[in-house]
CSV table of C-alpha atoms and ligand atoms in Angstrom, one decimal:
chain,number,residue,atom,x,y,z
A,1,UNK,CA,59.8,-105.8,47.4
A,2,UNK,CA,62.1,-102.8,47.1
A,3,UNK,CA,64.3,-104.8,44.9
A,4,UNK,CA,61.3,-105.7,42.6
A,5,UNK,CA,60.4,-102.0,42.3
A,6,UNK,CA,63.9,-101.0,41.5
A,7,UNK,CA,64.0,-103.5,38.8
A,8,UNK,CA,60.9,-102.4,37.2
A,9,UNK,CA,62.1,-98.8,37.2
A,10,UNK,CA,65.4,-99.8,35.5
A,11,UNK,CA,63.5,-101.7,33.0
A,12,UNK,CA,61.3,-98.7,32.2
A,13,UNK,CA,64.2,-96.6,31.9
A,14,UNK,CA,66.1,-99.0,29.7
A,15,UNK,CA,63.0,-99.3,27.5
A,16,UNK,CA,62.5,-95.5,27.3
A,17,UNK,CA,66.3,-95.2,26.4
A,18,UNK,CA,65.8,-97.9,23.8
A,19,UNK,CA,63.1,-95.6,22.2
A,20,UNK,CA,66.0,-93.0,21.7
A,21,UNK,CA,63.7,-90.0,22.2
A,22,UNK,CA,62.7,-89.7,25.9
A,23,UNK,CA,64.1,-86.7,27.5
A,24,UNK,CA,63.7,-84.5,30.6
A,25,UNK,CA,64.4,-80.8,30.8
A,26,UNK,CA,64.4,-78.4,33.6
A,27,UNK,CA,64.6,-74.6,33.1
A,28,UNK,CA,63.0,-71.3,34.0
A,29,UNK,CA,60.0,-70.1,32.0
A,30,UNK,CA,59.4,-66.5,30.8
A,31,UNK,CA,57.9,-65.6,34.2
A,32,UNK,CA,60.9,-67.0,36.0
A,33,UNK,CA,59.4,-70.1,37.3
A,34,UNK,CA,60.9,-73.4,37.1
A,35,UNK,CA,59.4,-75.6,34.5
A,36,UNK,CA,59.8,-79.3,33.8
A,37,UNK,CA,59.4,-80.7,30.3
A,38,UNK,CA,59.3,-84.5,29.7
A,39,UNK,CA,59.2,-85.7,26.0
A,40,UNK,CA,58.4,-89.0,24.6
A,41,UNK,CA,58.3,-90.1,21.1
A,42,UNK,CA,55.0,-90.4,19.6
A,43,UNK,CA,53.9,-93.7,18.7
A,44,UNK,CA,52.5,-92.5,15.2
A,45,UNK,CA,55.2,-89.8,14.3
A,46,UNK,CA,58.8,-90.6,14.4
A,47,UNK,CA,59.8,-86.9,14.5
A,48,UNK,CA,58.5,-83.2,14.2
A,49,UNK,CA,59.5,-81.5,11.1
A,50,UNK,CA,62.3,-79.0,11.6
A,51,UNK,CA,61.8,-79.2,15.5
A,52,UNK,CA,64.1,-77.0,17.3
A,53,UNK,CA,67.0,-75.8,15.2
A,54,UNK,CA,66.8,-72.8,13.1
A,55,UNK,CA,62.9,-72.4,13.2
A,56,UNK,CA,62.9,-72.1,16.9
A,57,UNK,CA,65.8,-69.6,16.8
A,58,UNK,CA,63.9,-67.5,14.2
A,59,UNK,CA,60.7,-67.4,16.4
A,60,UNK,CA,62.9,-66.2,19.3
A,61,UNK,CA,64.4,-63.6,17.2
A,62,UNK,CA,60.9,-62.3,16.0
A,63,UNK,CA,59.5,-62.4,19.5
A,64,UNK,CA,62.5,-60.4,20.8
A,65,UNK,CA,61.7,-57.7,18.0
A,66,UNK,CA,58.1,-57.7,19.0
A,67,UNK,CA,59.0,-57.3,22.6
A,68,UNK,CA,61.1,-54.3,22.0
A,69,UNK,CA,58.3,-52.7,19.8
A,70,UNK,CA,55.8,-53.2,22.4
A,71,UNK,CA,58.1,-51.8,25.1
A,72,UNK,CA,58.5,-48.6,22.9
A,73,UNK,CA,54.8,-48.0,22.2
A,74,UNK,CA,53.8,-48.4,25.6
A,75,UNK,CA,56.3,-45.9,26.8
A,76,UNK,CA,58.9,-48.2,28.3
A,77,UNK,CA,62.6,-48.0,27.6
A,78,UNK,CA,63.5,-45.4,25.2
A,79,UNK,CA,67.2,-46.3,25.1
A,80,UNK,CA,68.9,-49.6,24.0
A,81,UNK,CA,70.5,-50.5,21.0
A,82,UNK,CA,67.7,-49.1,18.8
A,83,UNK,CA,67.9,-45.7,20.3
A,84,UNK,CA,67.5,-43.9,17.1
A,85,UNK,CA,64.0,-45.5,16.7
A,86,UNK,CA,63.0,-43.6,20.0
A,87,UNK,CA,63.1,-40.4,18.0
A,88,UNK,CA,60.1,-41.8,16.1
A,89,UNK,CA,58.1,-42.3,19.2
A,90,UNK,CA,56.5,-38.8,19.6
A,91,UNK,CA,55.4,-39.0,16.0
A,92,UNK,CA,53.9,-42.4,16.6
A,93,UNK,CA,52.2,-41.0,19.8
A,94,UNK,CA,50.7,-38.0,17.8
A,95,UNK,CA,49.6,-40.3,15.0
A,96,UNK,CA,47.9,-42.6,17.6
A,97,UNK,CA,46.3,-39.6,19.5
A,98,UNK,CA,45.1,-38.1,16.2
A,99,UNK,CA,43.6,-41.4,15.1
A,100,UNK,CA,41.9,-41.8,18.5
A,101,UNK,CA,40.6,-38.1,18.3
A,102,UNK,CA,39.1,-38.7,14.9
A,103,UNK,CA,37.5,-42.0,15.8
A,104,UNK,CA,36.0,-40.2,18.8
A,105,UNK,CA,34.7,-37.5,16.4
A,106,UNK,CA,33.4,-40.0,14.1
A,107,UNK,CA,31.6,-41.9,17.0
A,108,UNK,CA,29.9,-38.6,18.0
A,109,UNK,CA,28.9,-37.9,14.5
A,110,UNK,CA,27.5,-41.4,14.2
A,111,UNK,CA,25.6,-40.9,17.4
A,112,UNK,CA,24.1,-37.8,16.2
A,113,UNK,CA,23.0,-39.3,12.8
A,114,UNK,CA,21.5,-42.4,14.6
A,115,UNK,CA,19.5,-39.9,16.8
A,116,UNK,CA,18.5,-37.9,13.7
A,117,UNK,CA,17.3,-41.3,12.2
A,118,UNK,CA,15.3,-42.2,15.1
A,119,UNK,CA,13.7,-38.8,14.9
A,120,UNK,CA,12.8,-39.1,11.4
A,121,UNK,CA,11.4,-42.6,12.0
A,122,UNK,CA,9.3,-41.3,14.9
A,123,UNK,CA,7.9,-38.3,12.7
A,124,UNK,CA,7.2,-40.8,9.8
A,125,UNK,CA,5.3,-43.1,12.1
A,126,UNK,CA,3.5,-40.1,13.5
A,127,UNK,CA,2.5,-38.6,10.3
A,128,UNK,CA,1.4,-42.3,9.1
A,129,UNK,CA,-0.7,-42.5,12.2
A,130,UNK,CA,-2.1,-39.0,11.4
A,131,UNK,CA,-2.8,-40.0,7.8
A,132,UNK,CA,-4.7,-43.0,8.8
A,133,UNK,CA,-6.7,-41.2,11.3
A,134,UNK,CA,-7.6,-38.5,8.8
A,135,UNK,CA,-8.5,-41.1,6.0
A,136,UNK,CA,-10.8,-43.0,8.5
A,137,UNK,CA,-13.0,-39.9,8.8
A,138,UNK,CA,-15.7,-39.3,6.0
A,139,UNK,CA,-15.4,-36.4,3.7
A,140,UNK,CA,-17.9,-33.6,4.0
A,141,UNK,CA,-20.8,-33.4,1.7
A,142,UNK,CA,-20.0,-30.0,0.7
A,143,UNK,CA,-17.0,-27.9,0.1
A,144,UNK,CA,-16.1,-26.3,3.3
A,145,UNK,CA,-15.3,-22.6,3.5
A,146,UNK,CA,-11.5,-22.5,3.4
A,147,UNK,CA,-10.1,-20.4,6.4
A,148,UNK,CA,-6.7,-19.0,6.2
A,149,UNK,CA,-4.2,-21.7,5.5
A,150,UNK,CA,-2.3,-23.1,8.6
A,151,UNK,CA,1.4,-22.6,8.7
A,152,UNK,CA,3.3,-25.7,7.2
A,153,UNK,CA,6.6,-26.5,8.6
A,154,UNK,CA,9.0,-28.6,6.7
A,155,UNK,CA,6.7,-31.6,6.3
A,156,UNK,CA,5.2,-31.7,9.8
A,157,UNK,CA,1.7,-30.6,11.2
A,158,UNK,CA,1.1,-27.6,13.3
A,159,UNK,CA,-0.8,-27.6,16.4
A,160,UNK,CA,-4.0,-25.6,16.4
A,161,UNK,CA,-4.6,-23.2,19.1
A,162,UNK,CA,-6.9,-24.3,22.0
A,163,UNK,CA,-10.3,-22.9,21.6
A,164,UNK,CA,-9.6,-21.5,18.1
A,165,UNK,CA,-11.8,-24.0,16.2
A,166,UNK,CA,-11.9,-21.7,13.1
A,167,UNK,CA,-8.3,-22.2,12.7
A,168,UNK,CA,-6.3,-25.1,11.2
A,169,UNK,CA,-8.9,-27.1,9.7
A,170,UNK,CA,-6.5,-28.0,7.1
A,171,UNK,CA,-3.6,-30.5,6.9
A,172,UNK,CA,-0.8,-30.1,4.5
A,173,UNK,CA,1.5,-32.8,3.2
A,174,UNK,CA,5.1,-32.3,2.2
A,175,UNK,CA,6.5,-32.6,-1.2
A,176,UNK,CA,9.5,-34.7,-1.7
A,177,UNK,CA,11.9,-31.9,-0.7
A,178,UNK,CA,10.2,-31.4,2.5
A,179,UNK,CA,9.1,-28.0,1.8
A,180,UNK,CA,5.3,-28.0,1.7
A,181,UNK,CA,4.4,-24.3,1.9
A,182,UNK,CA,2.4,-24.6,-1.4
A,183,UNK,CA,0.5,-27.8,-0.8
A,184,UNK,CA,-2.8,-27.8,0.7
A,185,UNK,CA,-5.8,-30.2,0.7
A,186,UNK,CA,-9.0,-28.4,1.6
A,187,UNK,CA,-11.0,-31.4,1.6
A,188,UNK,CA,-9.4,-32.8,4.7
A,189,UNK,CA,-11.4,-31.5,7.3
A,190,UNK,CA,-10.5,-32.8,10.8
A,191,UNK,CA,-13.4,-33.7,13.0
A,192,UNK,CA,-13.6,-32.3,16.5
A,193,UNK,CA,-12.4,-35.6,18.1
A,194,UNK,CA,-9.2,-36.2,16.2
A,195,UNK,CA,-8.8,-32.3,16.4
A,196,UNK,CA,-8.7,-32.4,20.0
A,197,UNK,CA,-5.9,-35.1,20.0
A,198,UNK,CA,-3.7,-32.6,18.2
A,199,UNK,CA,-4.3,-29.8,20.5
A,200,UNK,CA,-1.5,-28.4,22.8
A,201,UNK,CA,-2.5,-26.9,26.0
A,202,UNK,CA,-1.8,-23.4,25.1
A,203,UNK,CA,-1.7,-20.8,27.8
A,204,UNK,CA,-0.1,-17.8,26.1
A,205,UNK,CA,1.1,-15.0,28.2
A,206,UNK,CA,0.1,-11.8,26.8
A,207,UNK,CA,3.0,-9.4,25.7
A,208,UNK,CA,3.1,-6.1,27.5
A,209,UNK,CA,1.2,-3.3,26.2
A,210,UNK,CA,3.3,-1.0,24.1
A,211,UNK,CA,6.9,-1.6,23.1
A,212,UNK,CA,10.3,-0.6,23.9
A,213,UNK,CA,12.8,1.0,21.6
A,214,UNK,CA,11.7,-0.6,18.4
A,215,UNK,CA,13.5,2.0,16.2
A,216,UNK,CA,14.4,0.4,13.0
A,217,UNK,CA,12.3,-2.6,13.5
A,218,UNK,CA,9.8,-4.0,11.1
A,219,UNK,CA,8.7,-7.3,9.5
A,220,UNK,CA,11.1,-9.4,7.5
A,221,UNK,CA,10.3,-9.1,3.9
A,222,UNK,CA,13.2,-10.7,2.1
A,223,UNK,CA,16.6,-12.3,2.6
A,224,UNK,CA,19.6,-11.9,0.2
A,225,UNK,CA,21.9,-14.4,-1.3
A,226,UNK,CA,24.3,-16.3,1.1
A,227,UNK,CA,27.6,-14.8,1.5
A,228,UNK,CA,30.4,-17.3,2.3
A,229,UNK,CA,33.0,-16.0,4.7
A,230,UNK,CA,35.0,-19.1,5.7
A,231,UNK,CA,34.9,-23.0,5.2
A,232,UNK,CA,35.9,-25.0,8.3
A,233,UNK,CA,39.2,-26.9,8.1
A,234,UNK,CA,38.1,-30.3,9.6
A,235,UNK,CA,35.2,-32.3,10.5
A,236,UNK,CA,34.9,-30.5,13.9
A,237,UNK,CA,33.5,-27.7,11.9
A,238,UNK,CA,30.8,-29.5,9.9
A,239,UNK,CA,28.3,-27.9,12.3
A,240,UNK,CA,28.9,-24.9,14.4
A,241,UNK,CA,27.7,-21.5,15.5
A,242,UNK,CA,29.2,-18.0,14.9
A,243,UNK,CA,28.3,-14.9,16.7
A,244,UNK,CA,29.0,-11.1,17.2
A,245,UNK,CA,28.1,-9.2,20.2
A,246,UNK,CA,25.7,-6.3,19.5
A,247,UNK,CA,26.7,-4.8,22.7
A,248,UNK,CA,30.2,-5.7,22.9
A,249,UNK,CA,32.1,-5.0,26.4
A,250,UNK,CA,35.8,-4.4,26.8
A,251,UNK,CA,38.3,-5.9,26.4
A,252,UNK,CA,36.8,-7.0,23.1
A,253,UNK,CA,35.6,-4.6,20.5
A,254,UNK,CA,32.4,-4.5,18.5
A,255,UNK,CA,34.0,-6.0,15.5
A,256,UNK,CA,35.0,-9.3,17.3
A,257,UNK,CA,33.6,-12.4,15.9
A,258,UNK,CA,33.3,-15.5,17.9
A,259,UNK,CA,32.9,-19.1,16.8
A,260,UNK,CA,32.4,-22.6,18.2
A,261,UNK,CA,32.7,-25.9,16.1
A,262,UNK,CA,30.1,-28.2,17.5
A,263,UNK,CA,31.2,-31.6,16.1
A,264,UNK,CA,32.8,-33.8,18.8
A,265,UNK,CA,32.3,-35.1,22.3
A,266,UNK,CA,34.0,-32.4,24.2
A,267,UNK,CA,32.8,-29.1,22.8
A,268,UNK,CA,34.5,-26.3,24.8
A,269,UNK,CA,36.7,-24.2,22.5
A,270,UNK,CA,35.5,-20.6,21.7
A,271,UNK,CA,37.5,-19.1,19.0
A,272,UNK,CA,37.6,-15.1,18.9
A,273,UNK,CA,38.5,-13.3,15.7
A,274,UNK,CA,39.4,-9.5,15.5
A,275,UNK,CA,37.0,-9.0,12.6
A,276,UNK,CA,35.4,-10.6,9.6
A,277,UNK,CA,38.5,-10.4,7.7
A,278,UNK,CA,40.4,-12.3,10.2
A,279,UNK,CA,37.6,-14.9,10.5
A,280,UNK,CA,37.7,-15.3,6.7
A,281,UNK,CA,41.5,-15.9,6.8
A,282,UNK,CA,41.0,-18.4,9.8
A,283,UNK,CA,43.2,-16.5,12.1
A,284,UNK,CA,41.9,-16.4,15.7
A,285,UNK,CA,43.3,-14.0,18.1
A,286,UNK,CA,41.8,-15.5,21.1
A,287,UNK,CA,40.9,-19.2,22.1
A,288,UNK,CA,39.0,-19.6,25.3
A,289,UNK,CA,38.5,-23.0,26.9
A,290,UNK,CA,35.0,-23.0,28.3
A,291,UNK,CA,34.6,-24.5,31.9
A,292,UNK,CA,31.7,-26.8,30.8
A,293,UNK,CA,30.9,-28.4,27.6
A,294,UNK,CA,28.6,-26.9,24.9
A,295,UNK,CA,25.4,-28.6,23.5
A,296,UNK,CA,24.9,-27.9,19.9
A,297,UNK,CA,24.5,-24.8,17.9
A,298,UNK,CA,22.2,-22.7,20.1
A,299,UNK,CA,24.9,-20.3,21.7
A,300,UNK,CA,24.6,-16.6,21.4
A,301,UNK,CA,26.8,-13.5,22.5
A,302,UNK,CA,25.5,-10.4,24.5
A,303,UNK,CA,27.0,-7.6,26.6
A,304,UNK,CA,30.3,-9.4,27.0
A,305,UNK,CA,29.0,-12.8,27.9
A,306,UNK,CA,28.5,-16.0,26.0
A,307,UNK,CA,25.2,-17.7,26.6
A,308,UNK,CA,25.1,-21.4,26.0
A,309,UNK,CA,23.3,-24.8,27.0
A,310,UNK,CA,25.4,-27.1,29.0
A,311,UNK,CA,25.8,-30.4,27.4
A,312,UNK,CA,23.3,-33.1,28.3
A,313,UNK,CA,21.3,-30.7,30.4
A,314,UNK,CA,18.8,-27.9,30.5
A,315,UNK,CA,21.3,-25.7,32.3
A,316,UNK,CA,21.9,-22.3,30.6
A,317,UNK,CA,25.3,-20.8,31.4
A,318,UNK,CA,26.6,-17.2,31.2
A,319,UNK,CA,30.2,-17.1,30.6
A,320,UNK,CA,31.9,-13.7,31.3
A,321,UNK,CA,34.4,-13.0,28.5
A,322,UNK,CA,36.3,-10.5,30.5
A,323,UNK,CA,36.9,-12.7,33.7
A,324,UNK,CA,36.9,-16.0,31.6
A,325,UNK,CA,34.7,-17.5,34.1
A,326,UNK,CA,30.9,-18.6,34.7
A,327,UNK,CA,28.9,-15.5,35.8
A,328,UNK,CA,25.5,-17.2,36.0
A,329,UNK,CA,23.8,-20.5,35.6
A,330,UNK,CA,20.4,-21.6,35.7
A,331,UNK,CA,17.9,-24.3,34.4
A,332,UNK,CA,15.5,-23.5,31.8
A,333,UNK,CA,12.3,-24.7,33.4
A,334,UNK,CA,10.9,-27.8,31.9
A,335,UNK,CA,13.0,-27.4,28.6
A,336,UNK,CA,13.6,-30.6,26.9
A,337,UNK,CA,17.3,-31.2,26.0
A,338,UNK,CA,19.6,-33.7,24.3
A,339,UNK,CA,17.4,-34.8,21.6
A,340,UNK,CA,14.0,-34.5,23.2
A,341,UNK,CA,12.6,-31.6,21.2
A,342,UNK,CA,15.2,-30.7,18.5
A,343,UNK,CA,14.7,-28.9,15.2
A,344,UNK,CA,14.2,-31.3,12.2
A,345,UNK,CA,17.9,-31.7,11.6
A,346,UNK,CA,18.5,-33.1,15.0
A,347,UNK,CA,21.8,-32.3,16.4
A,348,UNK,CA,20.5,-31.8,20.0
A,349,UNK,CA,19.2,-28.5,18.8
A,350,UNK,CA,16.8,-28.5,21.9
A,351,UNK,CA,17.6,-25.0,23.1
A,352,UNK,CA,18.2,-22.2,20.8
A,353,UNK,CA,19.4,-18.8,22.2
A,354,UNK,CA,19.4,-15.7,20.5
A,355,UNK,CA,19.6,-11.9,20.9
A,356,UNK,CA,17.6,-9.1,19.1
A,357,UNK,CA,16.6,-5.5,19.7
A,358,UNK,CA,14.6,-6.6,22.7
A,359,UNK,CA,17.2,-8.7,24.5
A,360,UNK,CA,17.9,-12.2,25.1
A,361,UNK,CA,15.6,-15.1,24.0
A,362,UNK,CA,15.4,-18.9,24.3
A,363,UNK,CA,13.5,-21.1,21.8
A,364,UNK,CA,12.8,-24.7,23.0
A,365,UNK,CA,10.0,-26.9,24.0
A,366,UNK,CA,8.5,-28.8,27.0
A,367,UNK,CA,6.3,-31.9,27.8
A,368,UNK,CA,3.5,-29.7,28.5
A,369,UNK,CA,3.8,-28.0,25.2
A,370,UNK,CA,4.1,-31.5,23.6
A,371,UNK,CA,6.8,-30.5,21.2
A,372,UNK,CA,5.5,-27.0,20.4
A,373,UNK,CA,7.9,-24.1,20.3
A,374,UNK,CA,8.0,-22.3,23.5
A,375,UNK,CA,9.7,-18.8,23.4
A,376,UNK,CA,10.9,-17.2,26.6
A,377,UNK,CA,12.5,-13.8,27.2
A,378,UNK,CA,15.3,-14.3,29.5
A,379,UNK,CA,17.0,-11.8,32.1
A,380,UNK,CA,20.4,-11.5,30.7
A,381,UNK,CA,22.0,-11.1,34.0
A,382,UNK,CA,20.4,-14.0,35.9
A,383,UNK,CA,19.0,-16.2,33.2
A,384,UNK,CA,15.6,-16.0,34.8
A,385,UNK,CA,12.6,-16.4,32.6
A,386,UNK,CA,10.9,-13.0,32.4
A,387,UNK,CA,8.0,-14.0,30.1
A,388,UNK,CA,7.0,-16.9,27.9
A,389,UNK,CA,4.9,-17.7,24.8
A,390,UNK,CA,3.7,-21.0,23.9
A,391,UNK,CA,3.2,-21.1,19.9
A,392,UNK,CA,1.4,-23.7,17.7
A,393,UNK,CA,4.5,-24.6,15.8
A,394,UNK,CA,5.8,-28.1,16.2
A,395,UNK,CA,9.5,-27.7,16.9
A,396,UNK,CA,10.6,-30.8,15.2
A,397,UNK,CA,8.8,-29.8,12.0
A,398,UNK,CA,11.1,-26.7,11.4
A,399,UNK,CA,14.6,-26.6,10.4
A,400,UNK,CA,15.6,-23.6,12.6
A,401,UNK,CA,14.3,-20.3,13.8
A,402,UNK,CA,15.5,-16.8,14.6
A,403,UNK,CA,14.0,-13.8,16.3
A,404,UNK,CA,14.0,-10.1,14.8
A,405,UNK,CA,12.4,-7.4,16.8
A,406,UNK,CA,10.4,-9.8,18.9
A,407,UNK,CA,9.2,-11.9,16.1
A,408,UNK,CA,10.1,-15.5,15.6
A,409,UNK,CA,10.7,-16.7,12.0
A,410,UNK,CA,10.9,-20.5,11.2
A,411,UNK,CA,12.8,-22.1,8.4
A,412,UNK,CA,11.2,-24.9,6.5
A,413,UNK,CA,14.0,-27.0,5.3
A,414,UNK,CA,17.7,-27.3,6.2
A,415,UNK,CA,18.6,-29.3,3.2
A,416,UNK,CA,16.7,-27.7,0.2
A,417,UNK,CA,18.6,-25.4,-1.8
A,418,UNK,CA,15.6,-23.2,-2.2
A,419,UNK,CA,13.6,-23.3,1.0
A,420,UNK,CA,11.2,-20.8,2.6
A,421,UNK,CA,11.0,-18.9,5.9
A,422,UNK,CA,7.4,-20.2,6.4
A,423,UNK,CA,5.9,-18.8,9.6
A,424,UNK,CA,6.1,-15.7,11.8
A,425,UNK,CA,5.1,-15.4,15.4
A,426,UNK,CA,5.0,-12.0,17.0
A,427,UNK,CA,5.4,-12.0,20.8
A,428,UNK,CA,3.8,-8.6,20.8
A,429,UNK,CA,0.5,-9.7,19.7
A,430,UNK,CA,0.8,-13.4,20.7
A,431,UNK,CA,-0.2,-14.1,17.1
A,432,UNK,CA,1.2,-16.2,14.3
A,433,UNK,CA,0.8,-16.3,10.7
A,434,UNK,CA,2.3,-18.2,7.5
A,435,UNK,CA,4.8,-16.3,5.6
A,436,UNK,CA,6.6,-17.2,2.4
A,437,UNK,CA,10.2,-15.6,2.3
A,438,UNK,CA,12.7,-17.4,0.1
A,439,UNK,CA,16.0,-18.5,1.7
A,440,UNK,CA,18.7,-20.5,0.1
A,441,UNK,CA,20.6,-23.4,1.7
A,442,UNK,CA,23.6,-23.1,-0.6
A,443,UNK,CA,25.5,-26.0,0.9
A,444,UNK,CA,22.4,-28.1,1.6
A,445,UNK,CA,22.9,-28.5,5.5
A,446,UNK,CA,22.2,-25.6,7.4
A,447,UNK,CA,22.7,-26.4,11.1
A,448,UNK,CA,22.5,-22.9,12.6
A,449,UNK,CA,20.6,-19.6,11.8
A,450,UNK,CA,20.4,-16.6,13.9
A,451,UNK,CA,19.7,-13.0,13.5
A,452,UNK,CA,22.6,-10.8,14.1
A,453,UNK,CA,21.6,-7.4,15.4
A,454,UNK,CA,25.2,-5.9,15.2
A,455,UNK,CA,25.2,-6.3,11.4
A,456,UNK,CA,21.6,-6.6,10.9
A,457,UNK,CA,22.2,-9.9,8.9
A,458,UNK,CA,21.3,-13.4,9.3
A,459,UNK,CA,24.2,-15.5,10.4
A,460,UNK,CA,24.2,-19.2,9.4
A,461,UNK,CA,26.5,-22.4,9.4
A,462,UNK,CA,25.8,-24.5,6.2
A,463,UNK,CA,27.7,-27.7,5.9
A,464,UNK,CA,31.2,-26.5,7.0
A,465,UNK,CA,30.5,-22.9,5.7
A,466,UNK,CA,30.1,-19.8,7.7
A,467,UNK,CA,27.7,-17.6,5.6
A,468,UNK,CA,25.5,-14.5,6.2
A,469,UNK,CA,22.5,-13.1,4.6
A,470,UNK,CA,21.4,-9.6,4.1
A,471,UNK,CA,17.9,-8.9,5.1
A,472,UNK,CA,15.3,-6.2,4.7
A,473,UNK,CA,12.6,-5.2,7.0
A,474,UNK,CA,9.4,-3.5,6.2
A,475,UNK,CA,10.1,-0.5,8.0
A,476,UNK,CA,13.7,0.5,8.6
A,477,UNK,CA,13.2,3.6,10.6
A,478,UNK,CA,9.8,4.0,12.7
A,479,UNK,CA,10.8,7.4,14.1
B,1,LIG,CA1,18.5,-20.2,15.6
């Protein structure tokens, strides 16, 4: 039996040898493990073209080169025969890091644009529903007495005040530019049922009787031409906020200008410039790294502190410039954030902080206000809300707002070259009214506008450009 098996094996071997191609190899593979390879000639193919030989050697050489390159890029052996190549490693890393940074910035910008698009789609659907609702109502048989026109905000609708049925019987429709201040349709009278659906639950807290230190205050009557001070150097500065402390505190002087570029996923750099000249030259004298990230363009500067909204939260932070640390933090009660109630341009502009003659303010909205602008005066030390007003202005229907002498002004469009400041709300009387004050968006994408009390100007950030506007108030001196 054993002999028979031996003979069969010999026969097989002889037959394999006769084919002249069978072979067995043994060797270590790339991982160091033993590998056996048994090769038999194919019954249909007598040989592989160029098997082994020069092609295999070429592949081995290229593989070796690739291994060396991978090793360098991954921070491996920097020495070796190609030591000269290691000099290029820092440059490669820098380029890689820069490319990754730019990719992150672009991703952030993409997110913002997607959010803006969603917001616009929501507004469009809302307006279409509103239009259908209005169309379904019969026209009145007689022409109604036209009450004062409601404020019109950049293509949106305003909420009528609760209980004020004499107000806002009219609905305005935007023109193509989104500026609709001159369009009205007096025949569109809203019935009581639909009207109720639009109402915000307004509970306005009355302003205190009398006023404090309003010297030099008055109503805004005109805004000058935009003056450009600086263009941002890179995409991080497409949007941003710039500020000047009207009550500066040592170690920084009253001329100090502050700036935050707000494009990116980790916004924490606060640049300080000694004065406007240094700002226009782009030479900061101070760069502070904030302990927590900044959300959007609503920051402001007051009494030696930066006030800002922490990213993805309704938390307000007071950052003390002198000690370079957080001095106070507090949630702004019920405030929408991170795209819940932004201005019409989006950009997570849910909470807009500013300073005027009467102190520190926050402009935002809440679920209770259903998207209408809420104004709160804040304690600058503790960030507590001292007093609140709920307006009838839908926040996502205006491009931005600013406060001068306790009066909130809204801007109709952030893109139209010639737009309007179209509404004013006075916290002293808790009343609002439409206004028509021309404003120019020179660079067609205004992402921040605030009143600066130190220079009595409007500060704005318009599509990479830091600009200011002179303003005129109705009464420059009261006393
Ligand atoms: Ca603002």
